[in-house]
């Protein structure tokens, strides 16, 4: 697997409905995932029951939030913003001095491939530091066919 550079970029300007979770420990992630699924169900997303876009959003949310909880400094704040054609996911922690580092040369069976996974699921991703917090973000499409069209 080639070396992935996790780009240093500012957060895109997301506009739309905003959902936020303040997380202090890994044990809070199942409730946060359930809360995200509840919000998605409440707005009728995805419209097509065969579209895995919601599952991909929840997976990316879980990967970035668990990375921040395991490798960052609490508190961790996970935010999802609805945007035109997709979702903006932003996860921040209080460790501005440590950049996101994708695993290199690790046996995939030992994990550590979450940033690669999020990069593959997203149409854009990056990280930046603001006001003593590190933010890692990803934009995910609201329908998988939109992602396939932009990836081709």
Short mmCIF file of C-alpha atoms in Angstrom, two decimals:
data_model
loop_
_atom_site.label_atom_id
_atom_site.label_comp_id
_atom_site.label_asym_id
_atom_site.label_seq_id
_atom_site.Cartn_x
_atom_site.Cartn_y
_atom_site.Cartn_z
CA UNK A 1 0.00 0.00 0.00
CA UNK A 2 1.46 3.38 -0.97
CA UNK A 3 2.05 6.18 1.44
CA UNK A 4 -1.00 8.37 1.97
CA UNK A 5 -0.44 12.02 2.67
CA UNK A 6 -3.27 13.33 4.80
CA UNK A 7 -3.57 16.87 3.41
CA UNK A 8 -3.33 19.97 5.55
CA UNK A 9 -6.31 22.04 4.37
CA UNK A 10 -8.84 24.37 5.95
CA UNK A 11 -12.32 23.09 6.61
CA UNK A 12 -14.79 23.60 3.75
CA UNK A 13 -17.70 25.93 4.37
CA UNK A 14 -20.51 23.53 5.27
CA UNK A 15 -24.01 24.92 5.30
CA UNK A 16 -27.04 23.11 6.61
CA UNK A 17 -28.25 21.15 9.59
CA UNK A 18 -25.63 20.66 12.29
CA UNK A 19 -25.27 17.75 14.71
CA UNK A 20 -22.64 17.65 17.46
CA UNK A 21 -21.32 15.16 20.00
CA UNK A 22 -18.93 15.93 22.87
CA UNK A 23 -16.99 12.73 23.56
CA UNK A 24 -14.70 11.92 26.45
CA UNK A 25 -14.08 8.20 26.03
CA UNK A 26 -14.40 5.31 23.57
CA UNK A 27 -17.34 3.87 25.53
CA UNK A 28 -19.45 6.84 24.33
CA UNK A 29 -19.05 5.97 20.64
CA UNK A 30 -21.92 3.43 20.34
CA UNK A 31 -24.41 6.03 21.63
CA UNK A 32 -22.96 8.68 19.30
CA UNK A 33 -23.28 6.33 16.29
CA UNK A 34 -26.86 5.53 17.29
CA UNK A 35 -27.56 9.26 17.63
CA UNK A 36 -26.17 9.92 14.15
CA UNK A 37 -28.28 7.10 12.70
CA UNK A 38 -31.32 8.54 14.51
CA UNK A 39 -30.73 11.97 12.97
CA UNK A 40 -30.31 10.41 9.52
CA UNK A 41 -33.51 8.36 9.93
CA UNK A 42 -35.41 11.47 11.09
CA UNK A 43 -34.59 13.31 7.86
CA UNK A 44 -35.25 10.25 5.68
CA UNK A 45 -31.64 9.64 4.66
CA UNK A 46 -30.81 7.87 2.47
CA UNK A 47 -33.83 8.19 0.20
CA UNK A 48 -32.95 4.92 -1.57
CA UNK A 49 -32.83 2.05 0.96
CA UNK A 50 -30.21 0.24 -1.16
CA UNK A 51 -27.83 3.22 -1.08
CA UNK A 52 -25.02 2.61 1.47
CA UNK A 53 -24.23 6.36 1.82
CA UNK A 54 -25.58 6.50 5.40
CA UNK A 55 -23.52 3.46 6.41
CA UNK A 56 -20.40 5.07 4.94
CA UNK A 57 -21.05 8.32 6.81
CA UNK A 58 -21.47 6.44 10.11
CA UNK A 59 -18.30 4.41 9.40
CA UNK A 60 -16.24 7.55 8.66
CA UNK A 61 -17.69 9.23 11.77
CA UNK A 62 -16.70 6.24 13.89
CA UNK A 63 -13.18 6.02 12.42
CA UNK A 64 -12.35 9.71 12.91
CA UNK A 65 -13.93 9.92 16.37
CA UNK A 66 -12.24 6.73 17.61
CA UNK A 67 -8.87 7.95 16.27
CA UNK A 68 -9.28 11.23 18.13
CA UNK A 69 -10.26 9.44 21.34
CA UNK A 70 -7.39 6.92 21.09
CA UNK A 71 -4.60 9.17 19.82
CA UNK A 72 -5.68 12.72 20.62
CA UNK A 73 -6.39 14.63 23.79
CA UNK A 74 -9.93 14.93 25.18
CA UNK A 75 -12.34 16.50 24.91
CA UNK A 76 -13.20 15.32 21.40
CA UNK A 77 -15.95 17.08 19.48
CA UNK A 78 -17.53 15.32 16.48
CA UNK A 79 -19.67 17.44 14.20
CA UNK A 80 -21.72 16.52 11.13
CA UNK A 81 -23.01 19.26 8.84
CA UNK A 82 -25.48 18.66 6.02
CA UNK A 83 -24.35 20.35 2.84
CA UNK A 84 -25.31 20.53 -0.78
CA UNK A 85 -24.84 17.02 -2.13
CA UNK A 86 -23.12 15.65 0.94
CA UNK A 87 -21.96 15.71 4.52
CA UNK A 88 -19.11 17.51 6.19
CA UNK A 89 -17.68 15.55 9.11
CA UNK A 90 -15.30 17.39 11.47
CA UNK A 91 -13.67 15.80 14.53
CA UNK A 92 -11.50 17.89 16.83
CA UNK A 93 -9.31 17.14 19.82
CA UNK A 94 -6.95 19.16 22.03
CA UNK A 95 -3.66 17.87 20.57
CA UNK A 96 -2.67 20.50 18.00
CA UNK A 97 0.95 19.32 17.90
CA UNK A 98 0.32 15.83 16.49
CA UNK A 99 -0.78 15.55 12.87
CA UNK A 100 -2.97 12.68 11.65
CA UNK A 101 -0.60 9.92 10.55
CA UNK A 102 -1.90 7.05 8.44
CA UNK A 103 -0.36 3.68 9.31
CA UNK A 104 2.59 2.80 7.09
CA UNK A 105 3.96 -0.73 6.73
CA UNK A 106 1.55 -2.21 9.26
CA UNK A 107 -0.14 -5.58 8.84
CA UNK A 108 -3.78 -4.72 7.98
CA UNK A 109 -4.91 -7.38 10.46
CA UNK A 110 -3.53 -5.17 13.25
CA UNK A 111 -5.78 -2.23 12.33
CA UNK A 112 -4.68 1.35 11.98
CA UNK A 113 -6.07 1.84 8.49
CA UNK A 114 -8.93 4.18 9.43
CA UNK A 115 -7.47 7.26 7.75
CA UNK A 116 -6.98 5.30 4.52
CA UNK A 117 -10.58 4.14 4.74
CA UNK A 118 -11.93 7.64 5.34
CA UNK A 119 -9.83 8.96 2.44
CA UNK A 120 -11.37 6.31 0.15
CA UNK A 121 -14.93 7.02 1.31
CA UNK A 122 -14.68 10.79 1.01
CA UNK A 123 -14.58 13.18 -1.91
CA UNK A 124 -12.27 15.50 0.06
CA UNK A 125 -10.47 15.28 3.39
CA UNK A 126 -7.85 17.11 5.40
CA UNK A 127 -6.87 18.57 8.73
CA UNK A 128 -5.96 21.91 10.26
CA UNK A 129 -5.23 23.51 13.63
CA UNK A 130 -7.38 26.29 15.02
CA UNK A 131 -7.42 27.86 18.48
CA UNK A 132 -5.51 25.03 20.21
CA UNK A 133 -7.51 22.23 18.56
CA UNK A 134 -6.61 19.82 15.79
CA UNK A 135 -9.49 19.25 13.36
CA UNK A 136 -9.66 16.27 11.01
CA UNK A 137 -12.42 16.50 8.42
CA UNK A 138 -13.94 14.62 5.50
CA UNK A 139 -16.68 15.39 2.96
CA UNK A 140 -18.84 12.42 2.06
CA UNK A 141 -21.40 12.32 -0.75
CA UNK A 142 -25.08 11.98 0.06
CA UNK A 143 -25.44 9.29 -2.61
CA UNK A 144 -22.89 6.71 -3.68
CA UNK A 145 -23.43 7.31 -7.40
CA UNK A 146 -22.30 10.93 -6.85
CA UNK A 147 -19.04 9.63 -5.37
CA UNK A 148 -18.52 7.19 -8.23
CA UNK A 149 -18.99 9.99 -10.77
CA UNK A 150 -16.39 12.21 -9.08
CA UNK A 151 -13.92 9.34 -8.60
CA UNK A 152 -13.93 8.27 -12.25
#
